[in-house]
mmCIF file of C-alpha atoms in Angstrom:
data_model
loop_
_atom_site.group_PDB
_atom_site.id
_atom_site.type_symbol
_atom_site.label_atom_id
_atom_site.label_comp_id
_atom_site.label_asym_id
_atom_site.label_seq_id
_atom_site.Cartn_x
_atom_site.Cartn_y
_atom_site.Cartn_z
ATOM 1 C CA MET C 1 0.010 -0.008 -0.011
ATOM 2 C CA LYS C 2 0.971 3.664 -0.220
ATOM 3 C CA ALA C 3 1.838 5.776 2.830
ATOM 4 C CA TRP C 4 3.579 9.062 3.423
ATOM 5 C CA ARG C 5 6.696 8.687 5.584
ATOM 6 C CA VAL C 6 9.092 11.105 7.221
ATOM 7 C CA HIS C 7 12.734 10.049 7.524
ATOM 8 C CA GLU C 8 14.157 13.349 8.899
ATOM 9 C CA ASN C 9 12.833 16.601 10.323
ATOM 10 C CA GLY C 10 12.202 19.601 8.163
ATOM 11 C CA GLU C 11 9.536 21.438 6.139
ATOM 12 C CA PRO C 12 6.627 19.032 5.372
ATOM 13 C CA ARG C 13 6.860 19.416 1.600
ATOM 14 C CA GLU C 14 10.539 18.578 1.764
ATOM 15 C CA VAL C 15 10.633 15.658 4.167
ATOM 16 C CA MET C 16 7.334 13.833 3.497
ATOM 17 C CA ARG C 17 7.762 10.999 0.938
ATOM 18 C CA LEU C 18 5.024 8.861 -0.588
ATOM 19 C CA GLU C 19 6.295 5.285 -0.432
ATOM 20 C CA GLU C 20 5.171 1.701 -0.926
ATOM 21 C CA VAL C 21 5.051 -0.114 2.414
ATOM 22 C CA PRO C 22 3.793 -3.573 3.489
ATOM 23 C CA ASP C 23 0.097 -3.907 4.180
ATOM 24 C CA PRO C 24 -0.511 -3.820 7.972
ATOM 25 C CA GLN C 25 -2.022 -6.860 9.713
ATOM 26 C CA PRO C 26 -4.247 -6.399 12.759
ATOM 27 C CA GLY C 27 -2.962 -7.801 16.042
ATOM 28 C CA PRO C 28 -4.920 -8.529 19.222
ATOM 29 C CA GLY C 29 -7.373 -5.760 20.032
ATOM 30 C CA GLN C 30 -6.706 -3.945 16.736
ATOM 31 C CA LEU C 31 -8.796 -3.016 13.716
ATOM 32 C CA LEU C 32 -7.571 -2.675 10.156
ATOM 33 C CA LEU C 33 -9.173 0.338 8.533
ATOM 34 C CA ARG C 34 -9.318 1.634 4.989
ATOM 35 C CA VAL C 35 -8.694 5.373 5.177
ATOM 36 C CA ARG C 36 -11.682 7.160 3.672
ATOM 37 C CA ALA C 37 -10.441 10.639 4.739
ATOM 38 C CA ALA C 38 -7.605 11.995 6.847
ATOM 39 C CA ASP C 39 -7.828 15.489 8.308
ATOM 40 C CA VAL C 40 -4.757 17.719 8.223
ATOM 41 C CA ASN C 41 -3.931 19.203 11.619
ATOM 42 C CA PHE C 42 -1.327 21.779 12.600
ATOM 43 C CA PRO C 43 0.439 19.102 14.769
ATOM 44 C CA ASP C 44 1.106 17.116 11.610
ATOM 45 C CA ALA C 45 3.395 19.924 10.436
ATOM 46 C CA LEU C 46 4.999 20.203 13.860
ATOM 47 C CA LEU C 47 5.682 16.437 13.799
ATOM 48 C CA CYS C 48 7.479 16.842 10.477
ATOM 49 C CA ARG C 49 9.524 19.706 11.854
ATOM 50 C CA GLY C 50 10.355 17.931 15.121
ATOM 51 C CA GLU C 51 8.601 20.589 17.111
ATOM 52 C CA TYR C 52 5.709 18.640 18.599
ATOM 53 C CA GLN C 53 5.619 17.401 22.209
ATOM 54 C CA VAL C 54 5.609 13.821 20.874
ATOM 55 C CA ARG C 55 8.556 12.737 18.719
ATOM 56 C CA PRO C 56 7.920 9.375 17.051
ATOM 57 C CA PRO C 57 10.842 7.321 15.761
ATOM 58 C CA PHE C 58 11.834 7.595 12.094
ATOM 59 C CA PRO C 59 10.432 6.769 9.722
ATOM 60 C CA PHE C 60 6.916 7.771 10.709
ATOM 61 C CA THR C 61 3.662 8.546 8.959
ATOM 62 C CA PRO C 62 1.829 11.759 9.985
ATOM 63 C CA GLY C 63 -1.956 12.024 10.107
ATOM 64 C CA VAL C 64 -3.525 12.147 13.552
ATOM 65 C CA GLU C 65 -7.218 11.719 12.832
ATOM 66 C CA ILE C 66 -9.225 9.903 10.149
ATOM 67 C CA CYS C 67 -12.561 8.647 9.069
ATOM 68 C CA GLY C 68 -12.117 5.011 8.098
ATOM 69 C CA GLU C 69 -13.939 1.855 7.079
ATOM 70 C CA VAL C 70 -13.456 -1.386 9.052
ATOM 71 C CA LEU C 71 -11.816 -4.052 6.896
ATOM 72 C CA GLU C 72 -10.709 -6.625 9.451
ATOM 73 C CA ALA C 73 -10.641 -7.192 13.216
ATOM 74 C CA GLY C 74 -7.785 -8.758 15.168
ATOM 75 C CA GLU C 75 -8.137 -11.293 17.935
ATOM 76 C CA GLY C 76 -10.378 -10.045 20.754
ATOM 77 C CA ALA C 77 -11.606 -7.061 18.737
ATOM 78 C CA SER C 78 -15.163 -6.835 17.510
ATOM 79 C CA ALA C 79 -16.401 -4.532 14.784
ATOM 80 C CA GLU C 80 -18.785 -4.789 11.860
ATOM 81 C CA ALA C 81 -16.972 -4.978 8.522
ATOM 82 C CA GLY C 82 -17.732 -1.939 6.469
ATOM 83 C CA ALA C 83 -18.618 0.209 9.479
ATOM 84 C CA ARG C 84 -17.636 3.854 9.143
ATOM 85 C CA VAL C 85 -15.690 5.070 12.188
ATOM 86 C CA LEU C 86 -13.546 7.908 13.505
ATOM 87 C CA ALA C 87 -10.100 6.993 14.813
ATOM 88 C CA GLN C 88 -6.709 8.381 15.789
ATOM 89 C CA PRO C 89 -4.051 6.032 14.347
ATOM 90 C CA PRO C 90 -1.255 5.660 16.929
ATOM 91 C CA LEU C 91 2.128 6.995 15.823
ATOM 92 C CA PRO C 92 4.476 6.181 14.224
ATOM 93 C CA ASP C 93 1.894 4.843 11.730
ATOM 94 C CA GLY C 94 -0.502 7.754 11.181
ATOM 95 C CA GLY C 95 -3.393 8.324 8.826
ATOM 96 C CA PHE C 96 -1.778 9.653 5.648
ATOM 97 C CA ALA C 97 -1.898 6.176 4.141
ATOM 98 C CA GLU C 98 -4.287 3.875 2.348
ATOM 99 C CA ARG C 99 -4.764 1.602 5.379
ATOM 100 C CA VAL C 100 -4.064 1.931 9.102
ATOM 101 C CA LEU C 101 -4.183 -0.080 12.321
ATOM 102 C CA VAL C 102 -6.053 1.352 15.300
ATOM 103 C CA ASP C 103 -6.951 0.306 18.833
ATOM 104 C CA ALA C 104 -10.499 -1.102 18.643
ATOM 105 C CA ALA C 105 -11.385 0.363 21.998
ATOM 106 C CA ALA C 106 -10.618 3.909 20.817
ATOM 107 C CA VAL C 107 -12.745 4.052 17.645
ATOM 108 C CA ARG C 108 -16.073 5.925 17.585
ATOM 109 C CA PRO C 109 -18.936 5.784 15.107
ATOM 110 C CA ALA C 110 -18.790 8.442 12.373
ATOM 111 C CA PRO C 111 -21.916 10.658 12.450
ATOM 112 C CA ASP C 112 -24.278 9.835 9.565
ATOM 113 C CA ALA C 113 -24.983 13.580 9.095
ATOM 114 C CA LEU C 114 -21.403 14.220 7.976
ATOM 115 C CA ASP C 115 -19.565 13.020 4.838
ATOM 116 C CA ASP C 116 -16.146 11.381 5.123
ATOM 117 C CA ALA C 117 -14.140 14.603 4.996
ATOM 118 C CA GLU C 118 -16.407 16.392 7.471
ATOM 119 C CA ALA C 119 -16.386 13.393 9.819
ATOM 120 C CA ALA C 120 -12.556 13.215 9.724
ATOM 121 C CA ALA C 121 -12.451 16.876 10.779
ATOM 122 C CA LEU C 122 -14.908 16.496 13.672
ATOM 123 C CA HIS C 123 -12.965 14.852 16.448
ATOM 124 C CA ILE C 124 -9.855 16.725 17.547
ATOM 125 C CA GLY C 125 -10.900 20.296 16.601
ATOM 126 C CA TYR C 126 -14.418 20.128 17.988
ATOM 127 C CA GLN C 127 -13.409 18.167 21.054
ATOM 128 C CA THR C 128 -10.801 20.824 21.715
ATOM 129 C CA GLY C 129 -13.396 23.530 21.269
ATOM 130 C CA TRP C 130 -15.914 21.810 23.475
ATOM 131 C CA PHE C 131 -13.532 21.162 26.333
ATOM 132 C CA GLY C 132 -12.009 24.609 25.998
ATOM 133 C CA LEU C 133 -15.256 26.514 25.989
ATOM 134 C CA HIS C 134 -17.341 24.338 28.292
ATOM 135 C CA ARG C 135 -15.072 22.337 30.575
ATOM 136 C CA ARG C 136 -12.422 24.984 31.084
ATOM 137 C CA ALA C 137 -13.965 28.418 30.419
ATOM 138 C CA ARG C 138 -17.594 27.616 31.338
ATOM 139 C CA LEU C 139 -18.922 29.784 28.513
ATOM 140 C CA GLN C 140 -22.502 30.939 29.148
ATOM 141 C CA ALA C 141 -25.240 32.123 26.821
ATOM 142 C CA GLY C 142 -25.176 35.867 26.425
ATOM 143 C CA GLU C 143 -21.432 36.157 27.035
ATOM 144 C CA THR C 144 -18.992 37.541 24.453
ATOM 145 C CA LEU C 145 -16.537 35.054 22.925
ATOM 146 C CA LEU C 146 -13.439 36.278 21.081
ATOM 147 C CA VAL C 147 -11.968 33.707 18.689
ATOM 148 C CA HIS C 148 -8.593 34.194 17.093
ATOM 149 C CA ALA C 149 -7.974 32.571 13.654
ATOM 150 C CA ALA C 150 -11.726 32.271 13.377
ATOM 151 C CA SER C 151 -11.701 30.986 9.810
ATOM 152 C CA GLY C 152 -9.148 28.255 10.455
ATOM 153 C CA GLY C 153 -9.830 24.627 11.330
ATOM 154 C CA VAL C 154 -9.582 25.109 15.135
ATOM 155 C CA GLY C 155 -11.116 28.576 15.220
ATOM 156 C CA SER C 156 -14.086 27.747 12.982
ATOM 157 C CA ALA C 157 -15.070 24.921 15.330
ATOM 158 C CA ALA C 158 -14.953 27.306 18.312
ATOM 159 C CA VAL C 159 -17.103 29.829 16.416
ATOM 160 C CA GLN C 160 -19.796 27.239 15.733
ATOM 161 C CA LEU C 161 -19.736 25.873 19.293
ATOM 162 C CA GLY C 162 -19.876 29.381 20.700
ATOM 163 C CA LYS C 163 -22.921 30.245 18.617
ATOM 164 C CA ALA C 164 -24.556 26.946 19.616
ATOM 165 C CA THR C 165 -24.149 28.004 23.249
ATOM 166 C CA GLY C 166 -25.847 31.319 22.631
ATOM 167 C CA ALA C 167 -22.749 33.452 22.971
ATOM 168 C CA ARG C 168 -21.991 36.573 20.928
ATOM 169 C CA VAL C 169 -18.946 35.713 18.830
ATOM 170 C CA ILE C 170 -16.228 38.095 17.639
ATOM 171 C CA GLY C 171 -13.892 36.515 15.118
ATOM 172 C CA VAL C 172 -10.354 37.696 14.345
ATOM 173 C CA VAL C 173 -8.887 36.793 10.964
ATOM 174 C CA GLY C 174 -6.091 37.865 8.638
ATOM 175 C CA GLY C 175 -7.369 39.184 5.300
ATOM 176 C CA SER C 176 -10.627 39.982 3.538
ATOM 177 C CA GLY C 177 -11.100 36.465 2.145
ATOM 178 C CA LYS C 178 -10.876 34.910 5.568
ATOM 179 C CA ALA C 179 -13.180 37.626 6.928
ATOM 180 C CA ALA C 180 -15.903 36.599 4.440
ATOM 181 C CA VAL C 181 -15.554 32.991 5.629
ATOM 182 C CA ALA C 182 -15.865 34.018 9.288
ATOM 183 C CA ARG C 183 -19.050 35.932 8.527
ATOM 184 C CA GLU C 184 -20.538 32.867 6.793
ATOM 185 C CA LEU C 185 -19.698 30.818 9.880
ATOM 186 C CA GLY C 186 -21.917 33.120 11.938
ATOM 187 C CA CYS C 187 -19.563 35.540 13.660
ATOM 188 C CA ASP C 188 -21.482 38.536 14.951
ATOM 189 C CA LEU C 189 -18.466 40.767 14.348
ATOM 190 C CA VAL C 190 -15.370 40.037 12.263
ATOM 191 C CA LEU C 191 -12.113 41.910 12.794
ATOM 192 C CA ASP C 192 -9.117 41.845 10.451
ATOM 193 C CA ARG C 193 -5.885 41.793 12.457
ATOM 194 C CA ARG C 194 -4.091 43.374 9.514
ATOM 195 C CA THR C 195 -6.237 46.505 9.411
ATOM 196 C CA ASP C 196 -8.332 46.771 12.552
ATOM 197 C CA ASP C 197 -7.417 47.912 16.041
ATOM 198 C CA ILE C 198 -8.471 44.680 17.758
ATOM 199 C CA VAL C 199 -8.378 46.005 21.304
ATOM 200 C CA ALA C 200 -10.356 49.186 20.577
ATOM 201 C CA ALA C 201 -12.905 47.329 18.422
ATOM 202 C CA VAL C 202 -13.598 44.641 21.056
ATOM 203 C CA LYS C 203 -14.020 47.265 23.787
ATOM 204 C CA GLU C 204 -16.342 49.321 21.550
ATOM 205 C CA ALA C 205 -18.438 46.291 20.614
ATOM 206 C CA THR C 206 -18.849 45.331 24.301
ATOM 207 C CA GLY C 207 -19.522 48.763 25.742
ATOM 208 C CA GLY C 208 -16.094 48.876 27.319
ATOM 209 C CA ARG C 209 -16.493 45.570 29.144
ATOM 210 C CA GLY C 210 -14.286 43.390 26.910
ATOM 211 C CA ALA C 211 -14.561 39.705 25.962
ATOM 212 C CA ASP C 212 -15.760 37.284 28.609
ATOM 213 C CA VAL C 213 -13.909 34.344 26.999
ATOM 214 C CA VAL C 214 -10.975 34.406 24.602
ATOM 215 C CA TYR C 215 -10.147 31.327 22.518
ATOM 216 C CA ASP C 216 -6.504 31.570 21.395
ATOM 217 C CA PRO C 217 -4.850 28.949 19.163
ATOM 218 C CA VAL C 218 -2.372 31.559 17.886
ATOM 219 C CA GLY C 219 -0.318 32.971 20.762
ATOM 220 C CA GLY C 220 2.192 35.771 20.185
ATOM 221 C CA ASP C 221 0.596 39.107 19.310
ATOM 222 C CA ALA C 222 -2.910 37.615 19.522
ATOM 223 C CA TYR C 223 -2.397 36.798 23.200
ATOM 224 C CA ALA C 224 -0.847 40.236 23.870
ATOM 225 C CA LYS C 225 -3.946 41.945 22.485
ATOM 226 C CA SER C 226 -6.325 39.567 24.243
ATOM 227 C CA VAL C 227 -5.147 40.542 27.726
ATOM 228 C CA LYS C 228 -5.824 44.165 26.884
ATOM 229 C CA CYS C 229 -9.455 43.501 25.969
ATOM 230 C CA VAL C 230 -10.509 40.682 28.305
ATOM 231 C CA ALA C 231 -13.396 41.425 30.635
ATOM 232 C CA PHE C 232 -13.477 41.520 34.461
ATOM 233 C CA GLU C 233 -13.490 37.853 35.484
ATOM 234 C CA GLY C 234 -12.807 36.936 31.889
ATOM 235 C CA ARG C 235 -11.156 33.674 30.831
ATOM 236 C CA ILE C 236 -8.419 33.237 28.243
ATOM 237 C CA VAL C 237 -8.143 29.701 26.897
ATOM 238 C CA VAL C 238 -4.656 28.967 25.563
ATOM 239 C CA VAL C 239 -5.068 26.315 22.867
ATOM 240 C CA GLY C 240 -1.859 26.538 20.870
ATOM 241 C CA PHE C 241 0.793 28.724 19.298
ATOM 242 C CA ALA C 242 0.229 28.737 15.532
ATOM 243 C CA SER C 243 2.158 31.996 15.325
ATOM 244 C CA GLY C 244 5.249 30.210 16.537
ATOM 245 C CA ALA C 245 5.581 32.650 19.460
ATOM 246 C CA VAL C 246 4.878 31.354 22.996
ATOM 247 C CA PRO C 247 3.748 34.272 25.223
ATOM 248 C CA THR C 248 5.149 34.902 28.654
ATOM 249 C CA PRO C 249 2.108 35.930 30.721
ATOM 250 C CA GLY C 250 2.394 38.862 33.075
ATOM 251 C CA LEU C 251 0.835 37.386 36.182
ATOM 252 C CA ASN C 252 0.763 40.818 37.847
ATOM 253 C CA HIS C 253 -1.472 41.899 34.987
ATOM 254 C CA ALA C 254 -3.819 38.927 35.487
ATOM 255 C CA LEU C 255 -3.969 39.840 39.166
ATOM 256 C CA VAL C 256 -4.770 43.520 38.641
ATOM 257 C CA LYS C 257 -7.385 42.899 35.936
ATOM 258 C CA ASN C 258 -8.861 39.845 37.639
ATOM 259 C CA TYR C 259 -8.888 37.432 34.669
ATOM 260 C CA THR C 260 -8.022 33.783 34.372
ATOM 261 C CA ILE C 261 -5.509 32.100 32.037
ATOM 262 C CA LEU C 262 -6.562 28.530 31.255
ATOM 263 C CA GLY C 263 -4.391 25.950 29.501
ATOM 264 C CA LEU C 264 -5.991 23.284 27.357
ATOM 265 C CA HIS C 265 -4.202 20.108 26.277
ATOM 266 C CA TRP C 266 -7.137 18.077 25.004
ATOM 267 C CA GLY C 267 -5.092 14.918 24.497
ATOM 268 C CA LEU C 268 -4.713 14.516 28.280
ATOM 269 C CA TYR C 269 -8.407 13.783 28.571
ATOM 270 C CA ASN C 270 -7.889 10.569 26.599
ATOM 271 C CA THR C 271 -5.848 9.194 29.485
ATOM 272 C CA LYS C 272 -7.109 11.197 32.449
ATOM 273 C CA ASP C 273 -10.854 11.162 31.768
ATOM 274 C CA PRO C 274 -11.770 9.061 28.659
ATOM 275 C CA ALA C 275 -15.413 8.898 29.749
ATOM 276 C CA ALA C 276 -15.611 12.662 29.243
ATOM 277 C CA VAL C 277 -14.245 12.239 25.688
ATOM 278 C CA ASP C 278 -16.947 9.664 24.926
ATOM 279 C CA ALA C 279 -19.657 11.921 26.371
ATOM 280 C CA CYS C 280 -18.349 14.829 24.319
ATOM 281 C CA HIS C 281 -18.443 12.738 21.127
ATOM 282 C CA GLU C 282 -22.077 11.861 21.744
ATOM 283 C CA GLU C 283 -22.951 15.533 22.216
ATOM 284 C CA LEU C 284 -21.054 16.541 19.073
ATOM 285 C CA ALA C 285 -22.797 13.834 17.091
ATOM 286 C CA LYS C 286 -26.163 15.201 18.279
ATOM 287 C CA LEU C 287 -25.205 18.755 17.294
ATOM 288 C CA ALA C 288 -24.057 17.492 13.870
ATOM 289 C CA ALA C 289 -27.360 15.642 13.369
ATOM 290 C CA GLN C 290 -29.222 18.822 14.253
ATOM 291 C CA GLY C 291 -27.157 20.776 11.722
ATOM 292 C CA VAL C 292 -25.805 23.052 14.487
ATOM 293 C CA ILE C 293 -22.194 22.207 13.743
ATOM 294 C CA LYS C 294 -20.651 21.235 10.416
ATOM 295 C CA PRO C 295 -16.861 21.183 9.888
ATOM 296 C CA LEU C 296 -15.706 23.805 7.386
ATOM 297 C CA ILE C 297 -13.802 21.986 4.667
ATOM 298 C CA GLY C 298 -11.469 24.304 2.843
ATOM 299 C CA GLY C 299 -10.371 21.620 0.367
ATOM 300 C CA ARG C 300 -10.247 17.927 -0.370
ATOM 301 C CA VAL C 301 -6.970 16.670 -1.815
ATOM 302 C CA PRO C 302 -5.853 13.249 -3.072
ATOM 303 C CA LEU C 303 -3.358 11.178 -1.125
ATOM 304 C CA SER C 304 -0.651 12.352 -3.504
ATOM 305 C CA GLY C 305 -1.248 15.963 -2.358
ATOM 306 C CA ALA C 306 -0.848 15.374 1.375
ATOM 307 C CA ALA C 307 2.639 16.878 1.761
ATOM 308 C CA GLU C 308 1.636 20.126 0.128
ATOM 309 C CA ALA C 309 -1.559 20.241 2.176
ATOM 310 C CA VAL C 310 0.386 19.884 5.436
ATOM 311 C CA GLN C 311 2.738 22.650 4.309
ATOM 312 C CA ARG C 312 -0.186 24.961 3.496
ATOM 313 C CA VAL C 313 -1.702 24.422 6.945
ATOM 314 C CA PHE C 314 1.608 25.282 8.584
ATOM 315 C CA ASP C 315 2.025 28.371 6.382
ATOM 316 C CA GLY C 316 -1.426 29.648 7.458
ATOM 317 C CA THR C 317 -2.791 30.043 3.926
ATOM 318 C CA THR C 318 -5.879 27.866 4.404
ATOM 319 C CA THR C 319 -9.415 28.376 5.641
ATOM 320 C CA GLY C 320 -11.274 25.595 7.438
ATOM 321 C CA ARG C 321 -9.806 22.109 7.158
ATOM 322 C CA LEU C 322 -7.813 20.475 4.375
ATOM 323 C CA VAL C 323 -8.663 16.826 4.157
ATOM 324 C CA VAL C 324 -6.730 14.076 2.397
ATOM 325 C CA VAL C 325 -9.091 11.707 0.582
ATOM 326 C CA PRO C 326 -7.277 8.640 -0.855
ATOM 327 C CA GLY C 327 -8.654 7.637 -4.235
ATOM 328 C CA LEU C 328 -9.535 11.155 -5.368
ATOM 329 C CA GLU C 329 -8.629 12.057 -8.924
ATOM 330 C CA GLY C 330 -4.883 12.709 -8.872
ATOM 331 C CA ASP C 331 -3.955 9.479 -7.116
ATOM 332 C CA ALA C 332 -2.332 6.824 -9.288
ATOM 333 C CA ALA C 333 -4.343 3.673 -9.834
#
């Protein structure tokens, strides 16, 4: 079968190689899946660059979440052949491949309301948004939510979940094209970081109060502006550092303004509180069935285009999610 593999760290388009590898065979407790769609996440680029908190041995295959079809079950694993499921293939053998092995206990049914690409993009981004906004920040209806990178894969999920909660959502983007996407997602106010005074605009829109909750997957300058326009008893959820700059919080400032800085590493819930992850998946599936949430797909690319897709996500030139769909036109027969 074909799989993308990384033999050394560097830029994704330079170090990802599409290779022929042996077909995997399911062991005890494992399922063999055909990859129907593999979502591209920012961590995929960080893995290639050697900058992620997990460093798998070389060679490894990126691709941390997929929608797949059950082909075969190993000893002790039970699953219906042909079932459509969501899974996170364990590294070093990720999802940018034609087939993958996964732990049978960790797969979840793919929502019928979503196609393969949408389903592949549901799990990590929306789980992160749900835990960040509800478990950590306790977002309430009527509050103001400020979302950085609102037209991106992570930000767009937070926008939809914020609107579903009944919050007023202010989205921050970079450029007019991304601003149009954020408006279509339902942002009540869209600000362009390239042209707008973010701090002044947020204060004006909230009558001087500021944002009750800030959702920040960017870091750097985005965080610096957030602390200047967060409300009394506001909550800043630190999700990631897509800008590449990790802020150094001024704790004296947090004390004087009476706001909370909340870290969110969603992956820890898989080991610390897996029941909460299951409950969250059920809630997200209900919201998808109701049409309240629907992953924004910025593009579907063939397996042969995965390296360039990962590079584009790292470069910040995309909106929504890019999804690798093996078998699309462009893949060799």
